[in-house]
Structure formats: C-alpha cells, structure tokens
GROMACS .gro file of C-alpha atoms in nm:
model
  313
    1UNK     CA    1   1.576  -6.588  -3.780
    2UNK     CA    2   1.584  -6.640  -3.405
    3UNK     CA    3   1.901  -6.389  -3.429
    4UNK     CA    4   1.691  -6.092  -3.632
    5UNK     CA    5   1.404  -6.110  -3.402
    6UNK     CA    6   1.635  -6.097  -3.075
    7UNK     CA    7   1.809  -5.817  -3.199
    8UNK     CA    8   1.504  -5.652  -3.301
    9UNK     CA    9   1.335  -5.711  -2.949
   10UNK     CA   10   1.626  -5.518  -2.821
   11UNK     CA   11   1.658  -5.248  -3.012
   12UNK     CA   12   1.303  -5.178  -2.946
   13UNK     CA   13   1.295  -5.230  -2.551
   14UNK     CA   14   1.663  -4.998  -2.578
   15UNK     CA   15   1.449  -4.741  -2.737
   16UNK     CA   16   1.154  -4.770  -2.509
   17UNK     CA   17   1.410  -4.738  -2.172
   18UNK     CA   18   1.604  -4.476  -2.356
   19UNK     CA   19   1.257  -4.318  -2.431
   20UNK     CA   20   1.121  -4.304  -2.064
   21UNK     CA   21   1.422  -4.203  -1.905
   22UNK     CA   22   1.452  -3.883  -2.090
   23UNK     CA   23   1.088  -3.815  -2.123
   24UNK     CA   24   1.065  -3.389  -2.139
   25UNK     CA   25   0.919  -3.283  -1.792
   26UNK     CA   26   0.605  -3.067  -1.859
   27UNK     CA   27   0.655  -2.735  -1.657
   28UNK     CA   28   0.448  -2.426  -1.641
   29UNK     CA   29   0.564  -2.096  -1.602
   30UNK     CA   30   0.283  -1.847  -1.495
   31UNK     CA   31   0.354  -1.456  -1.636
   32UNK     CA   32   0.653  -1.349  -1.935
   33UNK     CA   33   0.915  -1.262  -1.745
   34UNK     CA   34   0.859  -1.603  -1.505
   35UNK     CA   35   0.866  -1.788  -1.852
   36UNK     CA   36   1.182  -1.605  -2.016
   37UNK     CA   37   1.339  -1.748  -1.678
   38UNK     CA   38   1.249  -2.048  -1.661
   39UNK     CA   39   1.283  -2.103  -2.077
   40UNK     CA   40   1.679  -1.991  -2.093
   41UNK     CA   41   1.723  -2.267  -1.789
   42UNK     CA   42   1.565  -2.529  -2.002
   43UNK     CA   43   1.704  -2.386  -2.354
   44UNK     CA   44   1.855  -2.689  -2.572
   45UNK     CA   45   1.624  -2.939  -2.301
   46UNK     CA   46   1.233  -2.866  -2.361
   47UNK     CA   47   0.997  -2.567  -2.357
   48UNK     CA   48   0.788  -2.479  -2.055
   49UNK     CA   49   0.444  -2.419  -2.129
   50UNK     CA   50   0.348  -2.014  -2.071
   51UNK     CA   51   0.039  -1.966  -1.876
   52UNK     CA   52  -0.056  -1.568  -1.906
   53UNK     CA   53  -0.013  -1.521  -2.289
   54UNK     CA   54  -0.033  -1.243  -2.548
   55UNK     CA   55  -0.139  -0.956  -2.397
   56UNK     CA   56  -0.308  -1.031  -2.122
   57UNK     CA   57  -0.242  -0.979  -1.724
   58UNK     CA   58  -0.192  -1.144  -1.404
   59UNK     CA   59  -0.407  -0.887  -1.290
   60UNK     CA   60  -0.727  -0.989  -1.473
   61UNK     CA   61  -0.637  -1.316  -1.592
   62UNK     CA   62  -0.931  -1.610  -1.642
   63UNK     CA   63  -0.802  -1.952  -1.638
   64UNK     CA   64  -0.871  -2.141  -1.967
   65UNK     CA   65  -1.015  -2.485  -1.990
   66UNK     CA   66  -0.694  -2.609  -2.162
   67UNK     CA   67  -0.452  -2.449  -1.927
   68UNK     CA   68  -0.659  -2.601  -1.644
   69UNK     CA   69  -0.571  -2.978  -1.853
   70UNK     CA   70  -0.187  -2.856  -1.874
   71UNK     CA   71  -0.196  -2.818  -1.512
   72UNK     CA   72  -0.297  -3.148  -1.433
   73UNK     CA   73  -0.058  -3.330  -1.647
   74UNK     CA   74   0.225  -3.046  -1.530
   75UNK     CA   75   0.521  -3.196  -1.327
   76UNK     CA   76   0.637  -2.804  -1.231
   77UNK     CA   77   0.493  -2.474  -1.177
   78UNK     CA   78   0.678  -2.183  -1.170
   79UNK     CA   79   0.484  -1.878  -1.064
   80UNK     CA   80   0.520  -1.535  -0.846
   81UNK     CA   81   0.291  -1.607  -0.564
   82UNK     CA   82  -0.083  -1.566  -0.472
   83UNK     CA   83  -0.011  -1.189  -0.421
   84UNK     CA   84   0.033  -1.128  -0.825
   85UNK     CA   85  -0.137  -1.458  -0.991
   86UNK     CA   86  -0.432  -1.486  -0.748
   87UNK     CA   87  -0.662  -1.672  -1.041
   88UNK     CA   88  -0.386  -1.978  -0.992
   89UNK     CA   89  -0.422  -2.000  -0.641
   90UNK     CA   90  -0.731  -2.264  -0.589
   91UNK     CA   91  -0.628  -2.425  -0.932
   92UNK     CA   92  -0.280  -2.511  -0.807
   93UNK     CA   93  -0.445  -2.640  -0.490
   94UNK     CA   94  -0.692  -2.825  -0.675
   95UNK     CA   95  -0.603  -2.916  -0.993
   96UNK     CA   96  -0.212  -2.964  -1.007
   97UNK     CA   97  -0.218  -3.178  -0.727
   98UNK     CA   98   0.097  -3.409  -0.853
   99UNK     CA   99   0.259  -3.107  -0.979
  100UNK     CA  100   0.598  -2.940  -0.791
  101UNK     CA  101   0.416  -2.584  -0.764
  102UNK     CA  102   0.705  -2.300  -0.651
  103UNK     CA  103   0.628  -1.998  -0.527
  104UNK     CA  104   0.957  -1.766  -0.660
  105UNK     CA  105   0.835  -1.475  -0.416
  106UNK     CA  106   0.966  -1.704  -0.151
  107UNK     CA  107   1.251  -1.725  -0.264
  108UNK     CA  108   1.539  -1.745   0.009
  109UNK     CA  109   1.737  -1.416  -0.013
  110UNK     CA  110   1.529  -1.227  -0.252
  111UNK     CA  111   1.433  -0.869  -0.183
  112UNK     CA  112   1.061  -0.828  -0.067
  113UNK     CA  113   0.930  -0.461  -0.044
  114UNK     CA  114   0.596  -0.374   0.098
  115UNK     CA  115   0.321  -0.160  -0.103
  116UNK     CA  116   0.350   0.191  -0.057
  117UNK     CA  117   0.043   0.383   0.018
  118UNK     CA  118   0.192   0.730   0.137
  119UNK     CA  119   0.292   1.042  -0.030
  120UNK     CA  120   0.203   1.055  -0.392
  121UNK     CA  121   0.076   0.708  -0.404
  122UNK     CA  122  -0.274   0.617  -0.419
  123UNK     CA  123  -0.385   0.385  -0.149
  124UNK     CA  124  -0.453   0.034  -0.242
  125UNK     CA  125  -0.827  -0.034  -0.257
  126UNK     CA  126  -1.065  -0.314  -0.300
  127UNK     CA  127  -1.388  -0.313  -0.405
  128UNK     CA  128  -1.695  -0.404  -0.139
  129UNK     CA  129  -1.988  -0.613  -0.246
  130UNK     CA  130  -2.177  -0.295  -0.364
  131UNK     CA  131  -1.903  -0.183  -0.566
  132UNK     CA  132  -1.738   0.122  -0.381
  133UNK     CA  133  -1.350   0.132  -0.341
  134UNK     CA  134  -1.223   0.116   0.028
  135UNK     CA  135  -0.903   0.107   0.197
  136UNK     CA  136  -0.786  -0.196   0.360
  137UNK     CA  137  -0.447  -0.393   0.574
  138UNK     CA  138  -0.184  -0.430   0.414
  139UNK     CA  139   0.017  -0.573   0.697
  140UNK     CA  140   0.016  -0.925   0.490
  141UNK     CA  141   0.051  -0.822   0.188
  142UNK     CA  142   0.340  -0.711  -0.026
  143UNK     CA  143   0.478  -0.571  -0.332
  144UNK     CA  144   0.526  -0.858  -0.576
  145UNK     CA  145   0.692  -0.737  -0.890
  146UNK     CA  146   1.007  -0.847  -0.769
  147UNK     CA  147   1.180  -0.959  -1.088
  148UNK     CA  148   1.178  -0.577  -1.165
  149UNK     CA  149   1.478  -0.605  -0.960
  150UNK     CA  150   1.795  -0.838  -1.189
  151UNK     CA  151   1.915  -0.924  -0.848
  152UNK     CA  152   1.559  -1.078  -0.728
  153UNK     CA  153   1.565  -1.227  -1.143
  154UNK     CA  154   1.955  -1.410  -1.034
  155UNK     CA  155   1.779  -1.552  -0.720
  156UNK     CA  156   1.465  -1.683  -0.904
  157UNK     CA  157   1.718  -1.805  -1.167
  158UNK     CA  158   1.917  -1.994  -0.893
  159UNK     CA  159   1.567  -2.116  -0.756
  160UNK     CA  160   1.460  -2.216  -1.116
  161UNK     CA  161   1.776  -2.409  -1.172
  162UNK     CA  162   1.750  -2.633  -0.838
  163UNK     CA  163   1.378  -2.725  -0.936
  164UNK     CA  164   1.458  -2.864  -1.260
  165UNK     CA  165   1.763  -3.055  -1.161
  166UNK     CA  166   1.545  -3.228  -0.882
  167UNK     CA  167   1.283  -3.292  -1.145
  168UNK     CA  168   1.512  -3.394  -1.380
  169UNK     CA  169   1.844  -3.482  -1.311
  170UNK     CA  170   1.922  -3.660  -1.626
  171UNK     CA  171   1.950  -3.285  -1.796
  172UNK     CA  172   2.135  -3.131  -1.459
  173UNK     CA  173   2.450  -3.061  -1.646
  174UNK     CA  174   2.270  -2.856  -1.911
  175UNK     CA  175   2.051  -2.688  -1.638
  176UNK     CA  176   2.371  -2.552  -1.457
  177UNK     CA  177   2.543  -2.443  -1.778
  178UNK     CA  178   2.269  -2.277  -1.877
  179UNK     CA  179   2.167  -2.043  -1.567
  180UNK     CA  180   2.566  -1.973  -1.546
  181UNK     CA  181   2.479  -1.840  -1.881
  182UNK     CA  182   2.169  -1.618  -1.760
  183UNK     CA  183   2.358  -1.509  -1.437
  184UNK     CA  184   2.642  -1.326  -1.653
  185UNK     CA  185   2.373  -1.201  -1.895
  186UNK     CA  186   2.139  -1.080  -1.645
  187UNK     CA  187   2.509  -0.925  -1.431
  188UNK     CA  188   2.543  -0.708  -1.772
  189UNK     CA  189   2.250  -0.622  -1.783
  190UNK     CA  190   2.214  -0.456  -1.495
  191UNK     CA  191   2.564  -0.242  -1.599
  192UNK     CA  192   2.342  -0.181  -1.912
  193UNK     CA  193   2.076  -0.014  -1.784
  194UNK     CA  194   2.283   0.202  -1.499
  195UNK     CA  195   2.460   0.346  -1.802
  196UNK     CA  196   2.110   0.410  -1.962
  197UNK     CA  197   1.967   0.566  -1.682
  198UNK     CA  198   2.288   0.751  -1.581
  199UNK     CA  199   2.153   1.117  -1.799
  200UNK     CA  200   1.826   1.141  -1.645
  201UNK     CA  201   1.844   0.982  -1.301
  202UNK     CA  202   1.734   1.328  -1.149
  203UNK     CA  203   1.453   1.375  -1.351
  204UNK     CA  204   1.127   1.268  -1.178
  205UNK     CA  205   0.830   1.085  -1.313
  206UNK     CA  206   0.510   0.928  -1.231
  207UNK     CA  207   0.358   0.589  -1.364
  208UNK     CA  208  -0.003   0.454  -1.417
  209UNK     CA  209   0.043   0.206  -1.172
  210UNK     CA  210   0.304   0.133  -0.839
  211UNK     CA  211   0.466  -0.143  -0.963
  212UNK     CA  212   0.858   0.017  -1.035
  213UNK     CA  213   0.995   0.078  -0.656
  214UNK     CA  214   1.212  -0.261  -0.725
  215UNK     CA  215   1.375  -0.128  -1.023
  216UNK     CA  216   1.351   0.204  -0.918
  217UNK     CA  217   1.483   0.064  -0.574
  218UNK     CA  218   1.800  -0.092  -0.768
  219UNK     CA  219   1.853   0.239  -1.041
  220UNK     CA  220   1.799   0.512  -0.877
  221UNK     CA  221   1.500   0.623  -1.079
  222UNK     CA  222   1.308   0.911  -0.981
  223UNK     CA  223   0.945   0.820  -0.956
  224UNK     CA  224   0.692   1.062  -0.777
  225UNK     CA  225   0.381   0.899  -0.758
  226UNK     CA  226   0.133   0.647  -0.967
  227UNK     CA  227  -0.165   0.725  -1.074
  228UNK     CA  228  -0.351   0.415  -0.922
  229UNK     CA  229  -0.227   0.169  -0.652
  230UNK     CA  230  -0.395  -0.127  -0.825
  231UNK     CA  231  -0.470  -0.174  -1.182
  232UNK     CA  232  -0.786  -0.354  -1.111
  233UNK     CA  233  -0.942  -0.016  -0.963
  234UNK     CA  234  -0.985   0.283  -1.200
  235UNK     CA  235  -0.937   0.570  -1.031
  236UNK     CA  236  -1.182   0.877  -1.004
  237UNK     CA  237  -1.234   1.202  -1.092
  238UNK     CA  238  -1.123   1.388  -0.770
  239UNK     CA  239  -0.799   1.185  -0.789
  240UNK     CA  240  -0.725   1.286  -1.166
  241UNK     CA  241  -0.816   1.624  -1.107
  242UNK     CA  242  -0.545   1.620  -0.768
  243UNK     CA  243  -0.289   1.444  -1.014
  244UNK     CA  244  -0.336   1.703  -1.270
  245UNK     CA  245  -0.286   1.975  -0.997
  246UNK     CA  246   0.037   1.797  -0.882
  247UNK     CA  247   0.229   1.774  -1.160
  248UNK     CA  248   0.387   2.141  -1.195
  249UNK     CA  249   0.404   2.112  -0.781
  250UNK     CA  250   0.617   1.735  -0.795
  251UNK     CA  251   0.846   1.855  -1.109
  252UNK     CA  252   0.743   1.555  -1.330
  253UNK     CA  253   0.890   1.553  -1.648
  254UNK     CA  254   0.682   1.241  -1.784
  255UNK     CA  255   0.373   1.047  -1.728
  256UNK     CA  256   0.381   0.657  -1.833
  257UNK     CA  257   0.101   0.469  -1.946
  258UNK     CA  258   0.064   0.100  -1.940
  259UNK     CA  259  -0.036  -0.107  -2.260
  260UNK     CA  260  -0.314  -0.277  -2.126
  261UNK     CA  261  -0.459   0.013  -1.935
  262UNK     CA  262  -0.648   0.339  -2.038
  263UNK     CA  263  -0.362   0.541  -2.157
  264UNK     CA  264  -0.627   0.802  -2.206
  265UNK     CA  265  -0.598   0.870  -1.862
  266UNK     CA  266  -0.280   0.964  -1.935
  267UNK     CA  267  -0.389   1.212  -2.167
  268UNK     CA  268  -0.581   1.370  -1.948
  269UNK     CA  269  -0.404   1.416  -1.670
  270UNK     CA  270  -0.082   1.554  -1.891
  271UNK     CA  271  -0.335   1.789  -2.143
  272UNK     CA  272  -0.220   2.177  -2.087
  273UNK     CA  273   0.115   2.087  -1.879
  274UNK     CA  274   0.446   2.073  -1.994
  275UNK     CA  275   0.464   1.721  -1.931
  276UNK     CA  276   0.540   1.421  -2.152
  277UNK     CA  277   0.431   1.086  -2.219
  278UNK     CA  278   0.542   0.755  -2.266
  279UNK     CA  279   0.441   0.376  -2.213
  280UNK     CA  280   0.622   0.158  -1.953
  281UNK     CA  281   0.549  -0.248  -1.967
  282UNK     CA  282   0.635  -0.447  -1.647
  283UNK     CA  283   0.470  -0.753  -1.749
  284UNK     CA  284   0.621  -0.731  -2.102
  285UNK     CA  285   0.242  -0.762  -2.214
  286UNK     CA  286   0.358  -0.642  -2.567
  287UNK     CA  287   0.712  -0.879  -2.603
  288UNK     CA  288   0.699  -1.221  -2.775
  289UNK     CA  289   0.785  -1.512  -2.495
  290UNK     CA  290   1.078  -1.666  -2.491
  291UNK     CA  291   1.458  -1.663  -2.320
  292UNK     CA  292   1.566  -1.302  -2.504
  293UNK     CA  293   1.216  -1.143  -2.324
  294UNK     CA  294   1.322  -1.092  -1.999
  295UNK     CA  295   1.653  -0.838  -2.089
  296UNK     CA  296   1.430  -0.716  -2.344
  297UNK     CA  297   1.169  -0.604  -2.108
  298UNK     CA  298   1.415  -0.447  -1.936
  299UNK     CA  299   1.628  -0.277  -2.104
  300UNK     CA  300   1.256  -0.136  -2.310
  301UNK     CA  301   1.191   0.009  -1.937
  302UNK     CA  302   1.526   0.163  -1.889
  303UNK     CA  303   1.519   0.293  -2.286
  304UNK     CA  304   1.171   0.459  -2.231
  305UNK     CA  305   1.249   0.603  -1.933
  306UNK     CA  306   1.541   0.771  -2.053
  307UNK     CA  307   1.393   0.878  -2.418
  308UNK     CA  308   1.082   1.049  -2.272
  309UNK     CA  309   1.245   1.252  -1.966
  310UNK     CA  310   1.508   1.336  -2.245
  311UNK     CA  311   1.256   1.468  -2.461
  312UNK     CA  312   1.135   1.684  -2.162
  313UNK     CA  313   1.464   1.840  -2.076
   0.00000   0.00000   0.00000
C-alpha cells in the first residue's frame, strides 16, 4: 500500500514540476500586424493576447477594464511605441509593472522615417484646449508605421524572437524555427508584391491619411499627397476644396479611403473628376488576427493599389 501511495505522490509532484516549468508565458501584443508577428513566433507554443481588436485603432483606442487586468498578469508586451499606441503609455508604466514591455520602434537597425509635412501633405496638427487645429514640432517625433516596410517586419521578427527565448527558454528551439519560418515568408513576400506593383508603379495616388511612405519607401509607389496628416483631425473645408482643385494638377489616378474613417470624404473630393476610388487598410482594421494577417494585409495593400490605378488607366 506504502508502494501505491509513493508512486502516486510522485506522479503527482512529476506533474506539478512538469506543470510549472512549462507554464505558457502570457504576452500582449498591442495592434494586428504587432500580433500576426508575434503569434507566428509563438505558433505550436501559446497565443499572445491581442490588445487593439476588431475594428478599432491605435489612433482612438480606450483601454478596457479587462485588458488593463491582462496587463498586470502579462509577462511581455509587444507594442510600436508611444508615438502610435499613446493610450498604453501610462498603463505600461503603471499597470504592467512586472511585465517585459518592448518598444519594436526601437528596434536596432530598423528604418525610422520622419513625418512629412511638405508638398502635398497636410501638416500634422493638434488640437488646443479650445478646440482649433494648430501646427506644432515635430523634431521628436516620427513616422511610426514602420512594419509597412517587410524589412522593418524581419527586424521586429528578429526582436520578437529574442524576447520570447529570454522569457522562455524552455520553447527557444521552437521560437527560432519558427521566425526562420516568417523570415522566408515575409523575403517572398516582398518579391510578391514588387511583381504586383510592377504595372502601375508610375501611376500616382493620394491616401486619406500619411501613413504609406514606408511601403511606398520600399515599392516604389507613387503617392502624391494625403488628405489629412493625422487621422484624429478631420480636415476642413478650405483643405477639401484645395484637394479637389489638385487632383487634375498632381495626375492622381485614385483616391484611397480608410475603413475606419469617413470615406465620404473621399467622395467628395473625387465627385466630377476622372479619378477613382478605393480603400487602403494599414492597420488591417478589417482582417481576422492571427499569423496569416500580416502577408494578408499586405499583399490587400499592394492588390488594391494595383486594381484601382488599373481601373483608371
């Protein structure tokens, strides 16, 4: 009897060591294509937990109570930086205080562009206490949609990787295997979408907002202007009616809307020009999370691109 219960005891305190020692780190991943990232590293190991969901934006993004609990208990955080994700900011600070919080715009290596505000391209703005748009520096501040750019995405991947094989090194093999895997599908990816783009590459466009000069920056795309700087400031009247007045003079084939902004505006700026439109979604607002979402989001930029300056040739 002695025997049984031994052998029970240590079947149970095997379990219990086994158990601990390959307890599933809890990591956060802050906007869709952060997440796709960070979920084909971890693929086969555990799920990170994706902040920004459904449709929503970094842009105008409100913290929910529960997220707030997830990043308390969170051993990693994986997001862009203060510059994109500025609701995480204090709660990173304040809240995920035992959490390994990594900022992928600082990134060593990756390619950091700063906001453009001449030309065709609205000035960034903020709005004052009373509620009027102003200019303001921008010495500080840059352009953070850097994973618009797959060689940025292969640095964040690399970045990704050595995070989760400090935070877990009992899953480092799988971790390695599986960004190898991402690097060679993100490497023909890239191909993918320079053959895509290859037909229409000297056909202009403008977009709704400036967030393409990385992946115009890497392709060769041909964008004019944006219709606002920031997405968080609407712009007015007098700069529609300029916009509208521009289009025959810049040669743009296509304006692009953005899913989770006005595309009405759009509309109106396009209405009795020869001019096309078409929907463009950096932040893969409209894609279901997950490892496949990041060359999905791309690859939907390059294909819309091409299909709505084709349809204007």
């Amino acid at each position: 009897m002695s025997l049984i219960r031994t052998a029970v005891l240590a079947i149970v305190l095997f379990s219990s060591t086994s158990n601990f020692a390959f307890a599933e780190i809890k990591v956060l991943a802050s906007i869709k294509p952060v997440h796709s990232l960070v979920a084909s590293i971890m693929e086969g190991v555990g799920t990170p937990s994706l902040i920004v969901q459904g449709a929503g934006s970094p842009h105008t993004y409100s913290l929910k109570p529960s997220q707030a609990n997830e990043l308390q208990n969170a051993d990693v955080v994986f997001w862009v930086g203060h510059e994109l994700e500025s609701f995480l900011e204090k709660p990173i600070e304040t809240i995920a205080t035992k959490a390994k919080a990594v900022s992928l715009l600082d990134t060593q290596g990756i390619k950091v562009l700063s906001p453009r505000e001449t030309g065709n391209f609205e000035e960034h703005a903020d709005d004052d206490a009373a509620g009027h748009a102003h200019a303001h520096d921008h010495v500080e501040e840059v352009d953070a949609h850097v994973w618009l750019d797959p060689q940025n995405a292969l640095l964040m991947a690399a970045e990704i990787e050595r995070t989760l094989v400090a935070a877990d090194p009992a899953n480092a093999a799988k971790f390695t295997a599986n960004a190898a895997k991402l690097k060679s599908e993100i490497t023909a990816l890239q191909t993918e979408i320079q053959t895509i783009l290859a037909p229409v590459k000297d056909k202009g466009f403008i977009v709704f907002h400036d967030a393409y000069q990385y992946f115009e920056t890497r392709f060769g795309a041909k964008v004019l202007g944006s219709i606002t700087a920031s997405p968080e400031v609407m712009p007015g009247a007098e700069r529609l009616i300029e916009l509208k007045a521009k289009l025959t003079e810049l040669k743009a084939s296509c304006v692009f809307a953005e899913p989770n902004f006005e595309p009405k505006l759009v509309k109106a700026i396009v209405e009795g020009t020869p001019a096309k439109t078409g929907t463009l979604d950096p932040e893969a607002s409209g894609l279901a999370e997950g490892p496949p979402l990041y060359a999905n989001m791309m690859r939907g930029l390059a294909t819309s691109i091409r299909d709505c300056l084709a349809q204007a040739s």
